[in-house]
Tab-separated table of C-alpha atoms in Angstrom:
chain	number	residue	atom	x	y	z
A	1	MET	CA	0.000	0.000	0.000
A	2	THR	CA	1.148	3.540	-0.618
A	3	SER	CA	0.815	6.496	1.671
A	4	LEU	CA	-0.998	9.629	0.625
A	5	GLY	CA	0.779	11.647	-1.989
A	6	GLU	CA	0.885	15.426	-1.912
A	7	PRO	CA	-2.757	16.532	-1.560
A	8	SER	CA	-4.153	19.087	-3.948
A	9	ILE	CA	-6.320	21.303	-1.693
A	10	PRO	CA	-4.146	23.936	0.046
A	11	THR	CA	-5.235	25.273	3.434
A	12	GLY	CA	-2.109	26.614	5.124
A	13	ALA	CA	0.778	25.458	7.296
A	14	ALA	CA	0.458	23.457	10.473
A	15	GLN	CA	3.427	24.071	12.790
A	16	THR	CA	2.465	23.867	16.479
A	17	ASP	CA	4.112	24.083	19.889
A	18	GLU	CA	0.933	23.114	21.759
A	19	ALA	CA	0.958	20.216	24.210
A	20	THR	CA	-2.103	18.696	22.539
A	21	VAL	CA	-3.962	19.304	19.313
A	22	ARG	CA	-7.223	18.064	17.844
A	23	TYR	CA	-7.672	17.357	14.159
A	24	ILE	CA	-10.708	16.320	12.140
A	25	VAL	CA	-10.999	14.786	8.678
A	26	SER	CA	-11.983	17.602	6.326
A	27	PRO	CA	-15.471	17.759	4.792
A	28	GLY	CA	-15.571	15.900	1.521
A	29	TYR	CA	-13.406	13.006	2.720
A	30	ALA	CA	-14.315	9.690	4.341
A	31	LEU	CA	-12.435	6.774	5.898
A	32	ARG	CA	-12.877	3.540	3.981
A	33	GLY	CA	-11.504	0.018	3.577
A	34	TRP	CA	-11.856	-3.018	1.293
A	35	LYS	CA	-10.602	-6.573	1.158
A	36	LEU	CA	-6.808	-6.557	0.813
A	37	LEU	CA	-6.833	-2.736	1.078
A	38	PRO	CA	-8.386	-2.063	4.485
A	39	PHE	CA	-6.989	1.418	5.199
A	40	ALA	CA	-7.994	4.255	2.885
A	41	ILE	CA	-9.333	7.785	2.589
A	42	GLN	CA	-11.738	8.594	-0.232
A	43	HIS	CA	-12.833	11.885	-1.726
A	44	LEU	CA	-16.618	11.974	-1.811
A	45	TYR	CA	-17.128	14.507	-4.599
A	46	ARG	CA	-14.474	13.587	-7.127
A	47	THR	CA	-12.545	10.473	-8.088
A	48	GLY	CA	-9.717	9.901	-5.643
A	49	THR	CA	-8.841	7.149	-3.139
A	50	GLU	CA	-5.505	6.766	-1.354
A	51	PHE	CA	-4.265	3.884	0.757
A	52	PHE	CA	-2.269	3.717	3.996
A	53	ARG	CA	-0.074	1.461	5.999
A	54	PRO	CA	-1.689	0.427	9.306
A	55	ASP	CA	0.533	2.759	11.369
A	56	GLU	CA	-0.397	5.734	9.180
A	57	PHE	CA	-4.084	4.941	9.359
A	58	ARG	CA	-3.997	4.903	13.161
A	59	LEU	CA	-2.823	8.505	13.012
A	60	LEU	CA	-5.673	9.408	10.691
A	61	GLU	CA	-8.288	7.660	12.851
A	62	ALA	CA	-7.350	10.038	15.670
A	63	CYS	CA	-8.572	12.919	13.483
A	64	ASP	CA	-12.132	12.666	14.789
A	65	GLY	CA	-12.437	16.106	16.346
A	66	GLN	CA	-12.579	14.611	19.850
A	67	THR	CA	-9.214	12.955	20.422
A	68	ASP	CA	-6.415	14.935	22.083
A	69	ILE	CA	-3.203	14.213	20.200
A	70	ALA	CA	-0.172	14.583	22.478
A	71	TRP	CA	2.085	16.497	20.111
A	72	ALA	CA	5.277	16.149	22.142
A	73	SER	CA	4.926	12.372	22.320
A	74	LEU	CA	4.775	11.976	18.547
A	75	THR	CA	7.828	11.023	16.557
A	76	GLU	CA	9.207	13.546	14.119
A	77	GLY	CA	7.824	11.463	11.253
A	78	GLU	CA	4.333	11.397	12.772
A	79	ARG	CA	4.321	15.165	13.267
A	80	GLU	CA	5.468	15.652	9.688
A	81	ARG	CA	2.661	13.399	8.492
A	82	TYR	CA	-0.013	15.434	10.307
A	83	GLU	CA	1.472	18.689	9.014
A	84	HIS	CA	1.596	17.286	5.501
A	85	TRP	CA	-2.062	16.264	5.628
A	86	GLU	CA	-3.127	19.615	7.061
A	87	ARG	CA	-1.255	21.578	4.416
A	88	GLY	CA	-2.958	19.486	1.782
A	89	GLY	CA	-6.440	19.838	3.222
A	90	PHE	CA	-7.155	16.213	4.108
A	91	ILE	CA	-7.471	17.214	7.762
A	92	ARG	CA	-7.998	20.518	9.567
A	93	ARG	CA	-7.815	21.811	13.114
A	94	ALA	CA	-10.951	20.838	14.980
A	95	LYS	CA	-13.211	23.447	16.507
A	96	PRO	CA	-15.096	22.917	19.778
A	97	GLY	CA	-17.926	20.444	19.219
A	98	ASP	CA	-16.587	19.126	15.920
A	99	ARG	CA	-17.382	15.473	15.210
A	100	LEU	CA	-17.094	13.320	12.154
A	101	LEU	CA	-20.331	13.131	10.211
A	102	PRO	CA	-21.820	9.627	9.963
A	103	HIS	CA	-20.860	9.239	6.300
A	104	GLN	CA	-17.240	10.184	7.063
A	105	ARG	CA	-16.689	7.462	9.626
A	106	TYR	CA	-14.758	4.348	8.779
A	107	ARG	CA	-16.620	1.797	6.709
A	108	PHE	CA	-15.257	-1.536	5.555
A	109	TYR	CA	-16.604	-3.172	2.394
A	110	ASP	CA	-16.396	-6.953	2.190
A	111	ALA	CA	-15.363	-6.831	-1.456
A	112	ARG	CA	-12.320	-6.153	-3.599
A	113	PHE	CA	-11.671	-2.465	-4.247
A	114	LYS	CA	-13.242	-0.715	-7.210
A	115	GLU	CA	-13.326	3.056	-7.173
A	116	SER	CA	-15.528	3.806	-10.153
A	117	VAL	CA	-17.722	2.336	-12.858
A	118	GLN	CA	-18.691	3.556	-16.300
A	119	TRP	CA	-22.253	2.326	-16.433
A	120	SER	CA	-24.344	1.977	-19.584
A	121	ILE	CA	-27.840	2.423	-18.218
A	122	THR	CA	-29.392	1.867	-21.651
A	123	GLY	CA	-28.466	0.464	-25.022
A	124	ARG	CA	-31.014	2.717	-26.737
A	125	CYS	CA	-30.270	6.053	-28.389
A	126	ASN	CA	-32.025	8.943	-30.097
A	127	PHE	CA	-29.308	9.166	-32.793
A	128	ARG	CA	-28.392	6.768	-35.607
A	129	CYS	CA	-24.594	6.970	-35.472
A	130	ARG	CA	-23.115	5.108	-38.417
A	131	HIS	CA	-19.987	4.195	-36.440
A	132	CYS	CA	-21.655	2.993	-33.211
A	133	PHE	CA	-19.649	0.000	-31.971
A	134	MET	CA	-22.501	-1.207	-29.726
A	135	SER	CA	-25.187	-0.830	-32.444
A	136	ALA	CA	-27.351	1.495	-30.353
A	137	PRO	CA	-29.349	2.532	-33.465
A	138	HIS	CA	-30.730	-1.011	-33.381
A	139	ALA	CA	-30.761	-1.191	-29.563
A	140	ALA	CA	-28.661	-4.349	-29.808
A	141	GLN	CA	-27.866	-4.194	-26.080
A	142	GLY	CA	-31.467	-3.522	-25.067
A	143	GLU	CA	-32.339	-1.561	-21.949
A	144	PRO	CA	-32.238	-2.868	-18.372
A	145	SER	CA	-35.477	-2.612	-16.413
A	146	TRP	CA	-35.730	-0.429	-13.326
A	147	GLU	CA	-35.502	-3.554	-11.179
A	148	GLN	CA	-32.303	-4.588	-12.944
A	149	LEU	CA	-30.864	-1.112	-12.490
A	150	MET	CA	-31.592	-1.334	-8.769
A	151	THR	CA	-29.971	-4.776	-8.582
A	152	MET	CA	-26.810	-3.304	-10.089
A	153	LEU	CA	-26.965	-0.146	-7.971
A	154	ASP	CA	-27.387	-2.204	-4.793
A	155	ALA	CA	-24.285	-4.183	-5.746
A	156	PHE	CA	-22.238	-1.048	-6.407
A	157	GLU	CA	-23.234	0.300	-3.000
A	158	ARG	CA	-22.441	-2.974	-1.185
A	159	CYS	CA	-19.000	-3.090	-2.797
A	160	GLY	CA	-18.149	0.522	-2.078
A	161	VAL	CA	-18.098	1.624	-5.723
A	162	HIS	CA	-18.612	5.297	-5.044
A	163	ASN	CA	-18.289	6.948	-8.473
A	164	LEU	CA	-20.840	6.146	-11.178
A	165	SER	CA	-20.339	7.755	-14.594
A	166	LEU	CA	-23.462	7.271	-16.699
A	167	THR	CA	-23.417	6.479	-20.388
A	168	GLY	CA	-25.514	4.560	-22.911
A	169	GLY	CA	-26.628	4.548	-25.669
A	170	GLU	CA	-27.857	7.954	-24.687
A	171	PRO	CA	-28.366	7.840	-20.897
A	172	MET	CA	-30.791	10.764	-20.824
A	173	PHE	CA	-33.030	8.858	-23.240
A	174	ARG	CA	-34.331	6.744	-20.338
A	175	ARG	CA	-37.749	7.926	-19.171
A	176	ASP	CA	-36.761	7.239	-15.557
A	177	PHE	CA	-33.410	9.036	-15.836
A	178	TRP	CA	-34.161	11.569	-13.081
A	179	ASP	CA	-35.550	8.863	-10.813
A	180	LEU	CA	-32.193	7.089	-11.151
A	181	MET	CA	-30.266	10.296	-10.490
A	182	ASP	CA	-32.319	10.861	-7.328
A	183	GLU	CA	-31.706	7.297	-6.169
A	184	ILE	CA	-27.943	7.652	-6.679
A	185	LEU	CA	-28.018	10.957	-4.820
A	186	ARG	CA	-30.049	9.448	-1.968
A	187	ARG	CA	-27.370	6.805	-1.476
A	188	GLY	CA	-24.631	9.420	-1.201
A	189	MET	CA	-22.868	8.265	-4.345
A	190	ASN	CA	-21.081	10.510	-6.817
A	191	ILE	CA	-21.567	11.050	-10.573
A	192	PRO	CA	-18.269	12.410	-11.982
A	193	THR	CA	-19.270	12.324	-15.666
A	194	LEU	CA	-22.299	12.095	-17.913
A	195	TYR	CA	-21.814	11.053	-21.545
A	196	SER	CA	-24.165	12.539	-24.119
A	197	ASN	CA	-24.710	13.365	-27.766
A	198	GLY	CA	-26.047	16.727	-26.568
A	199	LEU	CA	-29.580	16.731	-27.964
A	200	LEU	CA	-31.202	16.470	-24.521
A	201	ILE	CA	-28.820	18.834	-22.695
A	202	THR	CA	-31.325	21.670	-22.580
A	203	ASP	CA	-31.643	24.576	-20.149
A	204	GLY	CA	-34.284	22.518	-18.372
A	205	PHE	CA	-31.865	19.616	-18.007
A	206	LEU	CA	-29.188	21.876	-16.520
A	207	ASP	CA	-31.815	23.382	-14.204
A	208	GLU	CA	-32.596	19.887	-12.903
A	209	LEU	CA	-28.908	19.305	-12.135
A	210	GLU	CA	-28.637	22.622	-10.305
A	211	GLU	CA	-31.745	21.944	-8.244
A	212	ARG	CA	-30.139	18.714	-7.049
A	213	HIS	CA	-26.759	20.412	-6.407
A	214	MET	CA	-25.173	17.906	-8.775
A	215	HIS	CA	-22.105	18.997	-10.721
A	216	PRO	CA	-20.981	16.261	-13.124
A	217	ALA	CA	-18.740	17.013	-16.057
A	218	ILE	CA	-20.350	16.213	-19.391
A	219	GLN	CA	-18.504	14.500	-22.224
A	220	PHE	CA	-20.016	15.183	-25.634
A	221	SER	CA	-19.491	13.479	-28.962
A	222	PHE	CA	-18.498	15.749	-31.848
A	223	ASP	CA	-17.267	14.232	-35.083
A	224	GLY	CA	-16.037	17.220	-37.026
A	225	VAL	CA	-17.213	20.566	-38.335
A	226	GLY	CA	-19.392	19.898	-41.362
A	227	HIS	CA	-19.339	16.135	-40.815
A	228	HIS	CA	-21.124	15.593	-37.518
A	229	ASP	CA	-24.663	15.305	-38.937
A	230	TRP	CA	-23.549	12.639	-41.424
A	231	MET	CA	-21.678	10.617	-38.777
A	232	ARG	CA	-24.537	10.875	-36.283
A	233	GLY	CA	-27.294	10.106	-38.773
A	234	VAL	CA	-29.548	12.981	-37.626
A	235	PRO	CA	-29.963	16.353	-39.362
A	236	GLY	CA	-29.223	19.190	-36.950
A	237	ALA	CA	-27.013	17.089	-34.657
A	238	GLU	CA	-24.069	19.451	-35.086
A	239	ARG	CA	-26.128	22.502	-34.216
A	240	ALA	CA	-27.599	20.690	-31.214
A	241	VAL	CA	-24.263	19.767	-29.667
A	242	ILE	CA	-22.830	23.240	-30.245
A	243	ASP	CA	-25.865	24.762	-28.538
A	244	ALA	CA	-25.507	22.320	-25.649
A	245	LEU	CA	-21.826	23.165	-25.230
A	246	ARG	CA	-22.651	26.859	-25.217
A	247	ARG	CA	-25.276	26.342	-22.499
A	248	CYS	CA	-22.744	24.458	-20.402
A	249	GLN	CA	-20.168	27.177	-20.943
A	250	GLU	CA	-22.629	29.823	-19.745
A	251	ARG	CA	-23.480	27.738	-16.657
A	252	GLY	CA	-19.903	26.827	-15.775
A	253	VAL	CA	-20.442	23.104	-16.426
A	254	PRO	CA	-17.092	21.442	-17.324
A	255	THR	CA	-17.132	19.753	-20.712
A	256	SER	CA	-14.934	17.472	-22.778
A	257	VAL	CA	-15.365	16.064	-26.269
A	258	SER	CA	-14.698	12.805	-28.079
A	259	MET	CA	-14.161	13.034	-31.850
A	260	VAL	CA	-14.111	10.088	-34.254
A	261	ILE	CA	-12.489	10.697	-37.619
A	262	CYS	CA	-13.039	8.948	-40.925
A	263	ARG	CA	-11.777	9.370	-44.480
A	264	GLU	CA	-14.058	12.340	-45.118
A	265	SER	CA	-13.479	14.200	-41.830
A	266	LYS	CA	-9.767	13.703	-41.131
A	267	ASP	CA	-8.884	17.177	-42.373
A	268	SER	CA	-11.373	18.873	-40.028
A	269	ILE	CA	-9.426	18.241	-36.818
A	270	ARG	CA	-7.940	21.750	-36.602
A	271	GLU	CA	-11.213	23.578	-37.179
A	272	SER	CA	-13.031	21.252	-34.800
A	273	VAL	CA	-10.480	21.615	-31.989
A	274	ASN	CA	-10.517	25.393	-32.229
A	275	LEU	CA	-14.312	25.484	-32.256
A	276	MET	CA	-14.483	23.249	-29.198
A	277	ALA	CA	-11.918	25.402	-27.369
A	278	SER	CA	-13.972	28.511	-28.134
A	279	LEU	CA	-16.937	26.776	-26.467
A	280	GLY	CA	-15.022	26.201	-23.227
A	281	VAL	CA	-14.155	22.525	-23.760
A	282	TYR	CA	-11.191	21.636	-21.523
A	283	GLY	CA	-10.147	18.359	-23.161
A	284	MET	CA	-10.653	16.488	-26.409
A	285	LYS	CA	-10.016	12.916	-27.528
A	286	VAL	CA	-9.520	12.234	-31.244
A	287	GLY	CA	-9.493	8.705	-32.599
A	288	ASN	CA	-10.372	6.287	-35.353
A	289	ALA	CA	-13.662	4.363	-35.401
A	290	SER	CA	-13.534	0.724	-34.321
A	291	PRO	CA	-14.462	-1.660	-37.173
A	292	GLN	CA	-17.300	-3.271	-35.262
A	293	GLY	CA	-21.016	-2.773	-34.728
A	294	GLU	CA	-22.542	-0.355	-37.214
A	295	TRP	CA	-19.136	0.610	-38.632
A	296	LEU	CA	-18.683	-2.890	-40.055
A	297	ASN	CA	-21.071	-1.775	-42.780
A	298	GLU	CA	-19.027	1.310	-43.695
A	299	PRO	CA	-15.627	-0.022	-44.920
A	300	GLU	CA	-15.300	2.565	-47.687
A	301	HIS	CA	-15.037	5.252	-44.998
A	302	TYR	CA	-12.385	3.503	-42.892
A	303	LEU	CA	-8.993	5.005	-42.244
A	304	SER	CA	-6.109	2.602	-41.905
A	305	GLN	CA	-3.964	3.054	-38.815
A	306	ALA	CA	-1.197	4.542	-40.949
A	307	GLU	CA	-3.672	7.022	-42.470
A	308	THR	CA	-4.904	7.910	-38.970
A	309	TYR	CA	-1.360	8.590	-37.800
A	310	GLU	CA	-0.698	10.647	-40.922
A	311	ALA	CA	-3.748	12.799	-40.102
A	312	PHE	CA	-2.420	13.283	-36.567
A	313	MET	CA	1.016	14.266	-37.915
A	314	ASP	CA	-0.602	16.809	-40.238
A	315	TYR	CA	-2.486	18.376	-37.342
A	316	ILE	CA	0.147	18.483	-34.569
A	317	PRO	CA	2.029	21.566	-35.908
A	318	HIS	CA	-1.283	23.446	-36.105
A	319	TYR	CA	-2.018	22.543	-32.489
A	320	PHE	CA	1.080	24.397	-31.344
A	321	GLU	CA	0.604	27.222	-33.857
A	322	ASP	CA	-2.859	27.768	-32.370
A	323	GLY	CA	-1.468	28.015	-28.837
A	324	MET	CA	-2.462	24.553	-27.529
A	325	PRO	CA	-6.121	25.621	-27.249
A	326	LEU	CA	-7.164	22.689	-25.021
A	327	SER	CA	-5.804	19.427	-23.642
A	328	ILE	CA	-5.773	16.789	-26.355
A	329	THR	CA	-5.344	13.040	-26.674
A	330	MET	CA	-4.885	11.505	-30.099
A	331	GLU	CA	-5.562	7.753	-29.814
A	332	GLY	CA	-2.414	6.726	-27.972
A	333	PHE	CA	-0.244	8.602	-30.485
A	334	PHE	CA	0.139	11.984	-28.811
A	335	SER	CA	-1.217	13.727	-25.735
A	336	TYR	CA	-0.717	17.231	-24.400
A	337	GLU	CA	-2.117	18.011	-20.981
A	338	LYS	CA	-2.724	21.558	-19.805
A	339	PRO	CA	-1.749	23.376	-17.660
A	340	ASP	CA	1.270	21.157	-16.964
A	341	ALA	CA	2.490	21.106	-20.584
A	342	LEU	CA	2.849	17.328	-20.282
A	343	ILE	CA	3.552	15.559	-23.576
A	344	HIS	CA	3.173	11.794	-23.588
A	345	SER	CA	1.742	8.748	-25.363
A	346	ILE	CA	-0.070	5.866	-23.715
A	347	ASN	CA	1.686	3.603	-26.223
A	348	GLU	CA	4.968	4.388	-24.448
A	349	LYS	CA	4.955	2.565	-21.127
A	350	ASP	CA	8.743	2.230	-20.743
A	351	ILE	CA	8.840	-0.514	-18.087
A	352	PRO	CA	12.202	-2.187	-17.376
A	353	GLU	CA	12.229	-5.841	-18.369
A	354	ASP	CA	13.078	-7.003	-14.855
A	355	LEU	CA	9.738	-5.548	-13.672
A	356	PHE	CA	7.625	-7.457	-16.232
A	357	PRO	CA	6.544	-10.101	-13.659
A	358	LYS	CA	5.006	-7.356	-11.481
A	359	ALA	CA	3.898	-4.825	-14.107
A	360	GLN	CA	0.159	-5.114	-14.807
A	361	MET	CA	-1.063	-5.435	-18.377
A	362	CYS	CA	-3.814	-2.921	-17.660
A	363	GLY	CA	-3.630	-0.357	-14.874
A	364	HIS	CA	-7.059	1.077	-15.676
A	365	VAL	CA	-8.869	-2.147	-14.758
A	366	ARG	CA	-7.480	-2.155	-11.224
A	367	ARG	CA	-9.518	0.879	-10.126
A	368	SER	CA	-12.447	0.993	-12.511
A	369	MET	CA	-14.744	-1.138	-14.614
A	370	TYR	CA	-17.414	-0.900	-17.271
A	371	VAL	CA	-20.883	-2.445	-16.948
A	372	SER	CA	-22.923	-2.983	-20.101
A	373	PRO	CA	-26.699	-2.576	-20.441
A	374	GLN	CA	-26.947	-6.359	-20.202
A	375	GLY	CA	-24.959	-6.424	-16.962
A	376	HIS	CA	-21.617	-7.716	-18.216
A	377	VAL	CA	-18.625	-6.546	-16.178
A	378	LEU	CA	-15.801	-5.583	-18.552
A	379	PRO	CA	-12.539	-3.644	-18.264
A	380	CYS	CA	-13.705	-0.881	-20.610
A	381	MET	CA	-16.572	0.148	-22.838
A	382	SER	CA	-14.865	-0.505	-26.163
A	383	MET	CA	-15.080	-4.273	-25.509
A	384	VAL	CA	-18.879	-4.241	-25.514
A	385	GLY	CA	-20.598	-5.669	-28.564
A	386	GLY	CA	-17.698	-7.922	-29.544
A	387	PRO	CA	-17.423	-11.706	-29.171
A	388	ILE	CA	-15.348	-11.369	-26.022
A	389	GLU	CA	-18.207	-9.680	-24.131
A	390	GLU	CA	-20.034	-12.954	-23.569
A	391	GLN	CA	-16.964	-14.408	-21.870
A	392	PHE	CA	-17.203	-11.871	-19.066
A	393	PRO	CA	-19.277	-12.404	-15.910
A	394	ASN	CA	-22.709	-10.835	-15.631
A	395	MET	CA	-23.626	-9.030	-12.414
A	396	LEU	CA	-27.321	-9.712	-12.981
A	397	GLU	CA	-26.494	-13.409	-12.689
A	398	THR	CA	-23.559	-13.423	-10.256
A	399	PRO	CA	-23.143	-11.094	-7.244
A	400	LEU	CA	-20.553	-8.430	-7.924
A	401	GLU	CA	-18.656	-9.429	-4.777
A	402	GLU	CA	-18.101	-12.876	-6.281
A	403	ILE	CA	-17.120	-11.467	-9.670
A	404	LEU	CA	-14.449	-9.354	-7.971
A	405	ASP	CA	-13.198	-12.212	-5.807
A	406	LYS	CA	-13.485	-15.390	-7.877
A	407	ASP	CA	-11.816	-16.786	-10.976
A	408	SER	CA	-13.200	-15.034	-14.039
A	409	LEU	CA	-11.882	-13.406	-17.176
A	410	TYR	CA	-12.429	-10.036	-15.527
A	411	MET	CA	-10.231	-10.871	-12.521
A	412	ASP	CA	-7.699	-12.506	-14.830
A	413	MET	CA	-7.406	-9.147	-16.540
A	414	VAL	CA	-6.782	-7.484	-13.197
A	415	SER	CA	-3.970	-9.946	-12.513
A	416	PHE	CA	-2.314	-10.480	-15.905
A	417	THR	CA	1.223	-9.097	-16.067
A	418	VAL	CA	3.478	-8.095	-18.930
A	419	ALA	CA	5.361	-11.344	-18.284
A	420	ASP	CA	2.122	-13.266	-18.991
A	421	PHE	CA	1.789	-11.404	-22.275
A	422	MET	CA	5.368	-12.185	-23.286
A	423	GLU	CA	4.857	-15.869	-22.522
A	424	HIS	CA	1.695	-15.850	-24.657
A	425	ASN	CA	3.489	-14.029	-27.502
A	426	PRO	CA	7.054	-15.395	-27.518
A	427	ASP	CA	8.069	-13.475	-30.646
A	428	CYS	CA	7.389	-10.221	-28.739
A	429	ARG	CA	10.147	-11.139	-26.274
A	430	ASP	CA	12.698	-10.467	-29.010
A	431	CYS	CA	11.142	-7.187	-30.158
A	432	ALA	CA	13.364	-4.123	-29.762
A	433	TYR	CA	10.365	-2.154	-28.509
A	434	ARG	CA	9.189	-4.638	-25.876
A	435	CYS	CA	10.061	-2.464	-22.853
A	436	SER	CA	8.335	0.580	-24.299
A	437	CYS	CA	5.275	-1.140	-25.802
A	438	CYS	CA	4.763	-3.818	-23.097
A	439	GLY	CA	2.056	-5.432	-25.195
A	440	GLY	CA	-0.042	-2.335	-25.812
A	441	CYS	CA	-3.750	-1.938	-25.013
A	442	ARG	CA	-5.951	-4.970	-24.347
A	443	ALA	CA	-9.134	-3.343	-25.646
A	444	ILE	CA	-7.458	-2.620	-28.980
A	445	ALA	CA	-5.905	-6.077	-29.108
A	446	VAL	CA	-9.272	-7.862	-29.009
A	447	ARG	CA	-10.527	-5.834	-31.971
A	448	ASP	CA	-8.261	-7.952	-34.183
A	449	HIS	CA	-8.270	-11.112	-32.044
A	450	PRO	CA	-11.828	-11.045	-30.665
A	451	ILE	CA	-11.566	-13.734	-27.986
A	452	ASP	CA	-7.873	-13.559	-27.071
A	453	TYR	CA	-7.248	-11.012	-24.339
A	454	LEU	CA	-3.476	-11.579	-24.389
A	455	SER	CA	-3.147	-11.098	-28.140
A	456	LYS	CA	-0.959	-8.448	-29.766
A	457	ASP	CA	-2.081	-4.852	-30.035
A	458	LEU	CA	-1.515	-4.313	-33.758
A	459	VAL	CA	-2.016	-0.565	-33.388
A	460	ALA	CA	0.966	-0.428	-31.034
A	461	CYS	CA	2.924	-2.576	-33.495
A	462	GLU	CA	2.204	-0.048	-36.241
A	463	TYR	CA	3.198	2.813	-33.925
A	464	TYR	CA	6.658	1.347	-33.352
A	465	ARG	CA	7.470	-0.897	-36.285
A	466	GLY	CA	5.836	1.433	-38.767
A	467	GLY	CA	8.236	4.156	-37.640
A	468	TRP	CA	5.496	6.494	-36.427
A	469	LYS	CA	7.008	7.089	-32.992
A	470	ASP	CA	10.270	8.179	-34.589
A	471	LYS	CA	8.438	10.390	-37.100
A	472	LYS	CA	6.363	11.995	-34.346
A	473	ASP	CA	9.388	12.617	-32.115
A	474	ALA	CA	11.277	14.178	-35.029
A	475	LEU	CA	8.313	16.452	-35.700
A	476	LEU	CA	8.073	17.506	-32.047
A	477	ARG	CA	11.823	18.287	-31.986
A	478	GLU	CA	11.416	20.348	-35.132
A	479	ILE	CA	8.571	22.288	-33.505
A	480	GLY	CA	10.784	22.773	-30.449
A	481	VAL	CA	8.692	21.064	-27.792
A	482	LEU	CA	10.806	17.926	-27.388
A	483	ASP	CA	14.479	17.795	-26.477
């Protein structure tokens, strides 16, 4: 277990010469524990859980507003730990009468730790997106009943899954959407993100959020200036999402955007990014459509991976010319995060070979999961709709506690290491890029090998063996943003 890193909420220094001091866990935090990870603090209004050693947690448990902490009897390290937490805002000096609120007190969940879930509450949609990988235009995933939703929500609550990001289909298309929001709110759970095509994000919708004091970020889909209507299959879709983004901007609702490019729209990245930035979007993901679901019927519009990378290379100089208008991620190829000016690529893991037996194949799956409209528990949403989905456990058939604690493909994915991948793909052990690639992304790998989770990620192979990493790095050095 790791101790708390530097907290991000400043409140001031904490030096003291007093004989005793009382601390209390700050509002917005709660003490929690799970199987194998029994000592933790969790932020209640954003994603964030940190774990402690037992000796550290004993110090934190004394921060109840009632316990006198004998300052002089503490070791130097213990005093530094309290001061560190106070500076960061995890704890504060207690005032007379302060007590921990009931929901802040320690609670242990008899389940393996999961911090968040991306939950498809419906497989239905009000758009007809021609590239939908889960075939929502045909409602291929169906829609869970209210009773099934409650079965899943009960399980999330029992297992201490605090953060529920709602997606679909189009989640707001459910007639009982606000009933579900109220039920989540009643249980004290958090909704970090809503995913939407934008058509139903009206002033009335935003009013409903404000009345409930709910402040989720909203991620919109936008597939290119002049191309969005065609990709989404609905006239006026582009105007609708722009209007929705403008409403959010006026209300101070944080927004991000996901853009899918195709042969016709690949040259619209620059115009689209700048438009989104002008509408207050803080981050944008740009990627190629997965050849599954509805997009299987559109091969003439596909971009090869090389063509996708070429489109990214064409755009990157414009991104810097335009002043890095927002944070951007380009399908594992290139990312720039503001305000830290962090340039990276998720394709570049750079793990020493001697750490392969401990390095996890997928870090994302250790903290979060995706649940499909049919109840399948998967590592991420892009695996839904493919042949591998049926191999995953279903939480409408098996209690989530068992899924997270028994042998299953899902828990195998949590446990698989880079060494397991290399054993499964012996030719990769001799690859010059093995320590940087480390097998790539599992969700992308199963696109080409639908039932083999440990198969090669051919996109990562193209990135390295196709010379695209070297070309990108040379371009970034030419621009002057890479040494």
